[in-house]
Amino acid sequence: MKILAVGDIVGEAGLDTLSALLRRVKREHGIDFTVVNGENAAGVGLTPKQADEMLAAGADVLTLGNHTWGKRQIVPYLDDSPYILRPANYAPQAPGRGAAVFDGPQASRILVVNLIGRCDMQFGPDNPFLCADRVLAEYAGQYDIALCDFHANATSEKIAMGYYLDGRVSAIWGTHTHVQTADERINPKGSGYITDIGMTGPIISVLGVCPEQSIAMFRGDLTEYFKTAPGDCALSGAVFEISMDGKCRSVRRVWERYAR
Ligand code: FE2
């Protein structure tokens, strides 16, 4: 089966890009199941309406990250919708869930796990490595293949998680840093891996933000709220081809321009 992971949707521009391109990309690659990271749809966080739009665009599951709580109106949605995950290593009292089993092609059962890193990020989340162990043990026997979106900042933490889960999940990809890395590969025990699948948003931008605003921040000038940059966008992601024994057969980067 073919899994498409789509990188962080940034702002309304990213949402428009997803809505315009996702069905064509899925058709062209013969995609069976799509996971979209949606935590930046509102810049910081996402609203229930934006989550609905991403699902309507063709996402099967939405994953999140450090901006999960950026728009508080998403809180009841996290409990109500079965198609959205927040990091599994958040505190147990946090709303929503961090992993779930979804219907895949040919009656397959797909476990999707969302984790967040701690290296150069918030200190609150639980250890993502030990959390991954717990989640895989909890769902043992209830899934055919497992996928993991690791929303993390440090390349070292992502690469280490890639090897830690090698052979235990069919594919693991990084999100959060918004720049697609060129290290897509199959790890030694058969898991598809890429350090970051990139973002879905404006091409001429600093991680989605207007360059002038980002430069002003780095210069130490007074800045306003960050705005999503104008201009053409790109949908970034990766396609993992997985056989029914759970091994990944190929990983391909996806980068599609959307003229605006
Ligand atoms: Fe993030």
PDB file of C-alpha atoms and ligand atoms in Angstrom:
ATOM      1  CA  MET A   1       0.000   0.000   0.000  1.00  0.00           C
ATOM      2  CA  LYS A   2       1.068   3.559  -0.486  1.00  0.00           C
ATOM      3  CA  ILE A   3       1.069   6.073   2.338  1.00  0.00           C
ATOM      4  CA  LEU A   4       1.322   9.816   1.769  1.00  0.00           C
ATOM      5  CA  ALA A   5       2.563  12.031   4.589  1.00  0.00           C
ATOM      6  CA  VAL A   6       2.023  15.752   4.011  1.00  0.00           C
ATOM      7  CA  GLY A   7       4.104  18.333   5.870  1.00  0.00           C
ATOM      8  CA  ASP A   8       2.911  21.122   8.102  1.00  0.00           C
ATOM      9  CA  ILE A   9       0.066  23.107   6.504  1.00  0.00           C
ATOM     10  CA  VAL A  10       0.933  26.795   6.999  1.00  0.00           C
ATOM     11  CA  GLY A  11      -1.901  29.305   7.093  1.00  0.00           C
ATOM     12  CA  GLU A  12      -4.788  29.741   4.701  1.00  0.00           C
ATOM     13  CA  ALA A  13      -2.256  29.643   1.848  1.00  0.00           C
ATOM     14  CA  GLY A  14      -1.213  26.148   2.908  1.00  0.00           C
ATOM     15  CA  LEU A  15      -4.835  25.104   3.271  1.00  0.00           C
ATOM     16  CA  ASP A  16      -5.649  26.370  -0.220  1.00  0.00           C
ATOM     17  CA  THR A  17      -2.639  24.462  -1.564  1.00  0.00           C
ATOM     18  CA  LEU A  18      -3.747  21.247   0.109  1.00  0.00           C
ATOM     19  CA  SER A  19      -7.310  21.633  -1.177  1.00  0.00           C
ATOM     20  CA  ALA A  20      -6.093  22.359  -4.707  1.00  0.00           C
ATOM     21  CA  LEU A  21      -3.439  19.658  -5.012  1.00  0.00           C
ATOM     22  CA  LEU A  22      -4.062  16.763  -2.641  1.00  0.00           C
ATOM     23  CA  ARG A  23      -6.535  14.744  -4.706  1.00  0.00           C
ATOM     24  CA  ARG A  24      -4.376  14.995  -7.824  1.00  0.00           C
ATOM     25  CA  VAL A  25      -1.215  14.045  -5.909  1.00  0.00           C
ATOM     26  CA  LYS A  26      -3.020  11.070  -4.371  1.00  0.00           C
ATOM     27  CA  ARG A  27      -4.260   9.951  -7.780  1.00  0.00           C
ATOM     28  CA  GLU A  28      -0.872  10.320  -9.465  1.00  0.00           C
ATOM     29  CA  HIS A  29       0.942   8.337  -6.765  1.00  0.00           C
ATOM     30  CA  GLY A  30      -1.841   5.788  -6.205  1.00  0.00           C
ATOM     31  CA  ILE A  31      -2.141   6.737  -2.553  1.00  0.00           C
ATOM     32  CA  ASP A  32      -4.197   4.548  -0.201  1.00  0.00           C
ATOM     33  CA  PHE A  33      -3.872   6.497   3.040  1.00  0.00           C
ATOM     34  CA  THR A  34      -2.902  10.091   3.821  1.00  0.00           C
ATOM     35  CA  VAL A  35      -1.635  11.688   7.029  1.00  0.00           C
ATOM     36  CA  VAL A  36      -1.449  15.495   7.153  1.00  0.00           C
ATOM     37  CA  ASN A  37       0.240  17.571   9.844  1.00  0.00           C
ATOM     38  CA  GLY A  38      -2.127  20.468  10.466  1.00  0.00           C
ATOM     39  CA  GLU A  39      -0.765  22.303  13.495  1.00  0.00           C
ATOM     40  CA  ASN A  40       0.105  25.502  11.592  1.00  0.00           C
ATOM     41  CA  ALA A  41      -3.128  25.886   9.616  1.00  0.00           C
ATOM     42  CA  ALA A  42      -3.927  28.979  11.696  1.00  0.00           C
ATOM     43  CA  GLY A  43      -0.230  29.891  11.868  1.00  0.00           C
ATOM     44  CA  VAL A  44      -0.164  28.852  15.496  1.00  0.00           C
ATOM     45  CA  GLY A  45      -2.670  26.026  15.968  1.00  0.00           C
ATOM     46  CA  LEU A  46      -5.758  25.211  13.956  1.00  0.00           C
ATOM     47  CA  THR A  47      -9.507  25.704  14.222  1.00  0.00           C
ATOM     48  CA  PRO A  48     -12.167  22.977  13.913  1.00  0.00           C
ATOM     49  CA  LYS A  49     -13.210  24.511  10.575  1.00  0.00           C
ATOM     50  CA  GLN A  50      -9.658  24.226   9.261  1.00  0.00           C
ATOM     51  CA  ALA A  51      -9.437  20.637  10.482  1.00  0.00           C
ATOM     52  CA  ASP A  52     -12.677  19.868   8.647  1.00  0.00           C
ATOM     53  CA  GLU A  53     -11.251  21.500   5.504  1.00  0.00           C
ATOM     54  CA  MET A  54      -8.113  19.362   5.612  1.00  0.00           C
ATOM     55  CA  LEU A  55     -10.177  16.200   6.017  1.00  0.00           C
ATOM     56  CA  ALA A  56     -12.471  17.320   3.187  1.00  0.00           C
ATOM     57  CA  ALA A  57      -9.378  17.928   1.020  1.00  0.00           C
ATOM     58  CA  GLY A  58      -8.558  14.219   1.306  1.00  0.00           C
ATOM     59  CA  ALA A  59      -6.585  13.727   4.537  1.00  0.00           C
ATOM     60  CA  ASP A  60      -7.440  10.504   6.378  1.00  0.00           C
ATOM     61  CA  VAL A  61      -5.799  11.580   9.629  1.00  0.00           C
ATOM     62  CA  LEU A  62      -4.490  14.887  10.983  1.00  0.00           C
ATOM     63  CA  THR A  63      -1.477  15.057  13.273  1.00  0.00           C
ATOM     64  CA  LEU A  64      -0.324  17.970  15.416  1.00  0.00           C
ATOM     65  CA  GLY A  65       2.632  19.187  17.471  1.00  0.00           C
ATOM     66  CA  ASN A  66       3.832  22.010  19.699  1.00  0.00           C
ATOM     67  CA  HIS A  67       1.085  24.376  18.476  1.00  0.00           C
ATOM     68  CA  THR A  68      -1.729  21.929  19.302  1.00  0.00           C
ATOM     69  CA  TRP A  69      -3.261  24.328  21.811  1.00  0.00           C
ATOM     70  CA  GLY A  70      -2.687  27.523  19.801  1.00  0.00           C
ATOM     71  CA  LYS A  71      -6.409  27.848  19.019  1.00  0.00           C
ATOM     72  CA  ARG A  72      -8.299  26.681  22.086  1.00  0.00           C
ATOM     73  CA  GLN A  73     -11.507  26.062  20.138  1.00  0.00           C
ATOM     74  CA  ILE A  74      -9.826  22.873  18.877  1.00  0.00           C
ATOM     75  CA  VAL A  75      -9.973  21.339  22.370  1.00  0.00           C
ATOM     76  CA  PRO A  76     -13.465  19.730  22.206  1.00  0.00           C
ATOM     77  CA  TYR A  77     -12.785  18.729  18.588  1.00  0.00           C
ATOM     78  CA  LEU A  78      -9.792  16.664  19.743  1.00  0.00           C
ATOM     79  CA  ASP A  79     -12.091  14.548  21.889  1.00  0.00           C
ATOM     80  CA  ASP A  80     -14.988  14.467  19.417  1.00  0.00           C
ATOM     81  CA  SER A  81     -13.248  13.707  16.101  1.00  0.00           C
ATOM     82  CA  PRO A  82     -11.644  10.290  15.636  1.00  0.00           C
ATOM     83  CA  TYR A  83      -9.542  11.628  12.758  1.00  0.00           C
ATOM     84  CA  ILE A  84      -7.183  13.958  14.609  1.00  0.00           C
ATOM     85  CA  LEU A  85      -4.245  13.118  16.857  1.00  0.00           C
ATOM     86  CA  ARG A  86      -2.131  15.268  19.161  1.00  0.00           C
ATOM     87  CA  PRO A  87       1.252  14.102  20.477  1.00  0.00           C
ATOM     88  CA  ALA A  88       0.887  10.899  22.491  1.00  0.00           C
ATOM     89  CA  ASN A  89       3.532  11.996  24.994  1.00  0.00           C
ATOM     90  CA  TYR A  90       1.526  14.961  26.269  1.00  0.00           C
ATOM     91  CA  ALA A  91       0.334  14.659  29.851  1.00  0.00           C
ATOM     92  CA  PRO A  92      -2.363  12.012  30.332  1.00  0.00           C
ATOM     93  CA  GLN A  93      -4.952  14.629  31.355  1.00  0.00           C
ATOM     94  CA  ALA A  94      -4.589  16.496  28.027  1.00  0.00           C
ATOM     95  CA  PRO A  95      -7.637  16.334  25.733  1.00  0.00           C
ATOM     96  CA  GLY A  96      -7.624  14.115  22.674  1.00  0.00           C
ATOM     97  CA  ARG A  97      -5.545  11.070  21.853  1.00  0.00           C
ATOM     98  CA  GLY A  98      -2.061  10.472  20.537  1.00  0.00           C
ATOM     99  CA  ALA A  99      -2.554   7.230  18.631  1.00  0.00           C
ATOM    100  CA  ALA A 100      -5.397   5.351  16.989  1.00  0.00           C
ATOM    101  CA  VAL A 101      -6.077   2.517  14.553  1.00  0.00           C
ATOM    102  CA  PHE A 102      -7.667   3.463  11.228  1.00  0.00           C
ATOM    103  CA  ASP A 103      -9.179   1.468   8.373  1.00  0.00           C
ATOM    104  CA  GLY A 104      -6.689   1.006   5.547  1.00  0.00           C
ATOM    105  CA  PRO A 105      -6.981  -0.619   2.112  1.00  0.00           C
ATOM    106  CA  GLN A 106      -7.930  -4.311   1.806  1.00  0.00           C
ATOM    107  CA  ALA A 107      -9.310  -4.394   5.349  1.00  0.00           C
ATOM    108  CA  SER A 108      -5.915  -3.515   6.802  1.00  0.00           C
ATOM    109  CA  ARG A 109      -5.589  -1.783  10.148  1.00  0.00           C
ATOM    110  CA  ILE A 110      -3.244   1.196  10.297  1.00  0.00           C
ATOM    111  CA  LEU A 111      -1.932   2.438  13.635  1.00  0.00           C
ATOM    112  CA  VAL A 112      -0.910   6.095  13.483  1.00  0.00           C
ATOM    113  CA  VAL A 113       1.202   7.478  16.328  1.00  0.00           C
ATOM    114  CA  ASN A 114       1.919  11.189  16.807  1.00  0.00           C
ATOM    115  CA  LEU A 115       4.906  12.034  19.026  1.00  0.00           C
ATOM    116  CA  ILE A 116       6.643  15.288  19.930  1.00  0.00           C
ATOM    117  CA  GLY A 117      10.353  15.750  20.584  1.00  0.00           C
ATOM    118  CA  ARG A 118      11.869  17.472  23.600  1.00  0.00           C
ATOM    119  CA  CYS A 119      15.292  18.497  22.315  1.00  0.00           C
ATOM    120  CA  ASP A 120      15.241  22.331  21.946  1.00  0.00           C
ATOM    121  CA  MET A 121      11.470  22.278  22.480  1.00  0.00           C
ATOM    122  CA  GLN A 122       9.053  22.431  25.407  1.00  0.00           C
ATOM    123  CA  PHE A 123      10.107  20.501  28.497  1.00  0.00           C
ATOM    124  CA  GLY A 124       6.584  19.357  29.423  1.00  0.00           C
ATOM    125  CA  PRO A 125       6.031  16.293  27.236  1.00  0.00           C
ATOM    126  CA  ASP A 126       6.929  12.832  28.447  1.00  0.00           C
ATOM    127  CA  ASN A 127       9.913  10.965  26.984  1.00  0.00           C
ATOM    128  CA  PRO A 128       8.840  10.231  23.377  1.00  0.00           C
ATOM    129  CA  PHE A 129      11.004   7.101  23.118  1.00  0.00           C
ATOM    130  CA  LEU A 130       9.460   5.460  26.174  1.00  0.00           C
ATOM    131  CA  CYS A 131       6.028   6.682  25.081  1.00  0.00           C
ATOM    132  CA  ALA A 132       6.497   4.965  21.708  1.00  0.00           C
ATOM    133  CA  ASP A 133       7.237   1.710  23.549  1.00  0.00           C
ATOM    134  CA  ARG A 134       4.076   2.086  25.605  1.00  0.00           C
ATOM    135  CA  VAL A 135       1.860   2.892  22.610  1.00  0.00           C
ATOM    136  CA  LEU A 136       3.156  -0.008  20.503  1.00  0.00           C
ATOM    137  CA  ALA A 137       2.672  -2.388  23.447  1.00  0.00           C
ATOM    138  CA  GLU A 138      -0.835  -1.052  24.123  1.00  0.00           C
ATOM    139  CA  TYR A 139      -1.922  -1.623  20.521  1.00  0.00           C
ATOM    140  CA  ALA A 140      -0.076  -4.939  20.006  1.00  0.00           C
ATOM    141  CA  GLY A 141      -2.177  -7.317  17.903  1.00  0.00           C
ATOM    142  CA  GLN A 142      -4.626  -4.573  16.940  1.00  0.00           C
ATOM    143  CA  TYR A 143      -2.895  -3.294  13.789  1.00  0.00           C
ATOM    144  CA  ASP A 144      -1.219  -4.523  10.615  1.00  0.00           C
ATOM    145  CA  ILE A 145       1.089  -1.593   9.972  1.00  0.00           C
ATOM    146  CA  ALA A 146       2.178   1.315  12.140  1.00  0.00           C
ATOM    147  CA  LEU A 147       3.096   4.870  11.092  1.00  0.00           C
ATOM    148  CA  CYS A 148       4.683   7.632  13.156  1.00  0.00           C
ATOM    149  CA  ASP A 149       4.788  11.417  12.744  1.00  0.00           C
ATOM    150  CA  PHE A 150       7.592  12.640  15.035  1.00  0.00           C
ATOM    151  CA  HIS A 151       7.171  16.397  15.449  1.00  0.00           C
ATOM    152  CA  ALA A 152      10.604  17.448  16.618  1.00  0.00           C
ATOM    153  CA  ASN A 153      13.237  20.137  16.236  1.00  0.00           C
ATOM    154  CA  ALA A 154      16.577  18.357  16.518  1.00  0.00           C
ATOM    155  CA  THR A 155      17.735  16.225  13.612  1.00  0.00           C
ATOM    156  CA  SER A 156      19.572  14.010  16.114  1.00  0.00           C
ATOM    157  CA  GLU A 157      16.386  13.255  18.053  1.00  0.00           C
ATOM    158  CA  LYS A 158      14.497  12.453  14.835  1.00  0.00           C
ATOM    159  CA  ILE A 159      17.236  10.231  13.409  1.00  0.00           C
ATOM    160  CA  ALA A 160      17.587   8.420  16.746  1.00  0.00           C
ATOM    161  CA  MET A 161      13.820   7.821  16.837  1.00  0.00           C
ATOM    162  CA  GLY A 162      14.034   6.519  13.267  1.00  0.00           C
ATOM    163  CA  TYR A 163      16.481   3.835  14.370  1.00  0.00           C
ATOM    164  CA  TYR A 164      14.648   3.204  17.664  1.00  0.00           C
ATOM    165  CA  LEU A 165      11.433   2.388  15.809  1.00  0.00           C
ATOM    166  CA  ASP A 166      13.177   0.668  12.873  1.00  0.00           C
ATOM    167  CA  GLY A 167      11.417  -2.620  12.189  1.00  0.00           C
ATOM    168  CA  ARG A 168       8.674  -1.700  14.695  1.00  0.00           C
ATOM    169  CA  VAL A 169       6.809   0.752  12.464  1.00  0.00           C
ATOM    170  CA  SER A 170       6.495   0.701   8.680  1.00  0.00           C
ATOM    171  CA  ALA A 171       7.247   4.390   8.252  1.00  0.00           C
ATOM    172  CA  ILE A 172       8.387   7.237  10.445  1.00  0.00           C
ATOM    173  CA  TRP A 173       8.813  10.821   9.303  1.00  0.00           C
ATOM    174  CA  GLY A 174       9.736  14.093  10.923  1.00  0.00           C
ATOM    175  CA  THR A 175       7.708  17.303  10.915  1.00  0.00           C
ATOM    176  CA  HIS A 176       8.051  20.758  12.535  1.00  0.00           C
ATOM    177  CA  THR A 177      11.213  22.187  10.943  1.00  0.00           C
ATOM    178  CA  HIS A 178       9.384  22.975   7.654  1.00  0.00           C
ATOM    179  CA  VAL A 179      12.416  22.267   5.443  1.00  0.00           C
ATOM    180  CA  GLN A 180      12.304  19.023   3.488  1.00  0.00           C
ATOM    181  CA  THR A 181      15.428  16.942   4.057  1.00  0.00           C
ATOM    182  CA  ALA A 182      17.076  14.832   1.351  1.00  0.00           C
ATOM    183  CA  ASP A 183      17.767  11.785   3.536  1.00  0.00           C
ATOM    184  CA  GLU A 184      14.746   9.640   2.683  1.00  0.00           C
ATOM    185  CA  ARG A 185      15.691   5.983   3.043  1.00  0.00           C
ATOM    186  CA  ILE A 186      14.765   2.555   4.274  1.00  0.00           C
ATOM    187  CA  ASN A 187      16.438   1.893   7.609  1.00  0.00           C
ATOM    188  CA  PRO A 188      18.221  -1.474   8.168  1.00  0.00           C
ATOM    189  CA  LYS A 189      15.227  -3.298   9.680  1.00  0.00           C
ATOM    190  CA  GLY A 190      12.782  -2.116   7.035  1.00  0.00           C
ATOM    191  CA  SER A 191      11.179   1.139   8.205  1.00  0.00           C
ATOM    192  CA  GLY A 192      10.783   4.002   5.763  1.00  0.00           C
ATOM    193  CA  TYR A 193      12.365   7.162   7.138  1.00  0.00           C
ATOM    194  CA  ILE A 194      12.906  10.858   6.372  1.00  0.00           C
ATOM    195  CA  THR A 195      14.084  13.462   8.889  1.00  0.00           C
ATOM    196  CA  ASP A 196      11.599  16.122   7.765  1.00  0.00           C
ATOM    197  CA  ILE A 197       8.960  16.051   5.053  1.00  0.00           C
ATOM    198  CA  GLY A 198       8.862  19.868   4.762  1.00  0.00           C
ATOM    199  CA  MET A 199       5.904  22.230   4.894  1.00  0.00           C
ATOM    200  CA  THR A 200       2.905  23.023   2.743  1.00  0.00           C
ATOM    201  CA  GLY A 201       2.892  26.780   2.327  1.00  0.00           C
ATOM    202  CA  PRO A 202       4.590  29.784   0.683  1.00  0.00           C
ATOM    203  CA  ILE A 203       7.832  29.072  -1.143  1.00  0.00           C
ATOM    204  CA  ILE A 204       9.388  32.539  -0.755  1.00  0.00           C
ATOM    205  CA  SER A 205       9.191  32.627   3.024  1.00  0.00           C
ATOM    206  CA  VAL A 206      11.058  31.829   6.216  1.00  0.00           C
ATOM    207  CA  LEU A 207       9.321  28.626   7.310  1.00  0.00           C
ATOM    208  CA  GLY A 208       6.064  30.155   5.999  1.00  0.00           C
ATOM    209  CA  VAL A 209       6.512  33.672   7.423  1.00  0.00           C
ATOM    210  CA  CYS A 210       7.125  36.842   5.362  1.00  0.00           C
ATOM    211  CA  PRO A 211      10.930  37.126   4.997  1.00  0.00           C
ATOM    212  CA  GLU A 212      10.883  40.842   5.967  1.00  0.00           C
ATOM    213  CA  GLN A 213       9.236  40.038   9.292  1.00  0.00           C
ATOM    214  CA  SER A 214      11.631  37.221  10.073  1.00  0.00           C
ATOM    215  CA  ILE A 215      14.624  39.377   9.155  1.00  0.00           C
ATOM    216  CA  ALA A 216      13.277  42.160  11.369  1.00  0.00           C
ATOM    217  CA  MET A 217      13.030  39.730  14.279  1.00  0.00           C
ATOM    218  CA  PHE A 218      16.580  38.515  13.778  1.00  0.00           C
ATOM    219  CA  ARG A 219      17.854  42.105  13.464  1.00  0.00           C
ATOM    220  CA  GLY A 220      16.247  42.904  16.794  1.00  0.00           C
ATOM    221  CA  ASP A 221      13.719  45.358  15.309  1.00  0.00           C
ATOM    222  CA  LEU A 222      10.236  45.731  16.740  1.00  0.00           C
ATOM    223  CA  THR A 223       8.020  43.189  14.980  1.00  0.00           C
ATOM    224  CA  GLU A 224       4.318  42.670  14.464  1.00  0.00           C
ATOM    225  CA  TYR A 225       2.450  39.387  14.493  1.00  0.00           C
ATOM    226  CA  PHE A 226       3.934  37.133  11.884  1.00  0.00           C
ATOM    227  CA  LYS A 227       2.020  36.933   8.628  1.00  0.00           C
ATOM    228  CA  THR A 228       2.019  34.068   6.172  1.00  0.00           C
ATOM    229  CA  ALA A 229       4.037  35.109   3.122  1.00  0.00           C
ATOM    230  CA  PRO A 230       2.272  35.814  -0.195  1.00  0.00           C
ATOM    231  CA  GLY A 231       3.087  34.134  -3.518  1.00  0.00           C
ATOM    232  CA  ASP A 232       3.286  30.612  -4.886  1.00  0.00           C
ATOM    233  CA  CYS A 233       3.112  27.698  -2.475  1.00  0.00           C
ATOM    234  CA  ALA A 234       4.317  24.112  -2.453  1.00  0.00           C
ATOM    235  CA  LEU A 235       2.848  20.929  -1.067  1.00  0.00           C
ATOM    236  CA  SER A 236       5.667  18.948   0.569  1.00  0.00           C
ATOM    237  CA  GLY A 237       5.609  15.407   1.794  1.00  0.00           C
ATOM    238  CA  ALA A 238       6.729  11.863   1.189  1.00  0.00           C
ATOM    239  CA  VAL A 239       5.279   8.661  -0.225  1.00  0.00           C
ATOM    240  CA  PHE A 240       6.055   5.379   1.514  1.00  0.00           C
ATOM    241  CA  GLU A 241       5.371   2.148  -0.351  1.00  0.00           C
ATOM    242  CA  ILE A 242       4.695  -0.601   2.171  1.00  0.00           C
ATOM    243  CA  SER A 243       4.136  -4.294   1.552  1.00  0.00           C
ATOM    244  CA  MET A 244       1.701  -6.372   3.584  1.00  0.00           C
ATOM    245  CA  ASP A 245       4.534  -7.792   5.710  1.00  0.00           C
ATOM    246  CA  GLY A 246       4.919  -4.232   7.026  1.00  0.00           C
ATOM    247  CA  LYS A 247       8.283  -3.575   5.383  1.00  0.00           C
ATOM    248  CA  CYS A 248       8.797  -0.341   3.496  1.00  0.00           C
ATOM    249  CA  ARG A 249       9.814  -0.896  -0.142  1.00  0.00           C
ATOM    250  CA  SER A 250      10.454   2.682  -1.215  1.00  0.00           C
ATOM    251  CA  VAL A 251      10.391   6.255   0.017  1.00  0.00           C
ATOM    252  CA  ARG A 252       9.914   9.165  -2.356  1.00  0.00           C
ATOM    253  CA  ARG A 253       9.895  12.853  -1.589  1.00  0.00           C
ATOM    254  CA  VAL A 254       6.970  14.894  -2.922  1.00  0.00           C
ATOM    255  CA  TRP A 255       7.198  18.609  -3.729  1.00  0.00           C
ATOM    256  CA  GLU A 256       4.442  20.152  -5.870  1.00  0.00           C
ATOM    257  CA  ARG A 257       4.164  23.837  -6.729  1.00  0.00           C
ATOM    258  CA  TYR A 258       0.819  25.641  -6.515  1.00  0.00           C
ATOM    259  CA  ALA A 259       0.678  28.927  -8.442  1.00  0.00           C
ATOM    260  CA  ARG A 260      -1.310  31.627  -6.635  1.00  0.00           C
TER     261      ARG A 260
HETATM  262 FE   FE2 B   1       5.698  22.651  15.081  1.00  0.00          FE
END
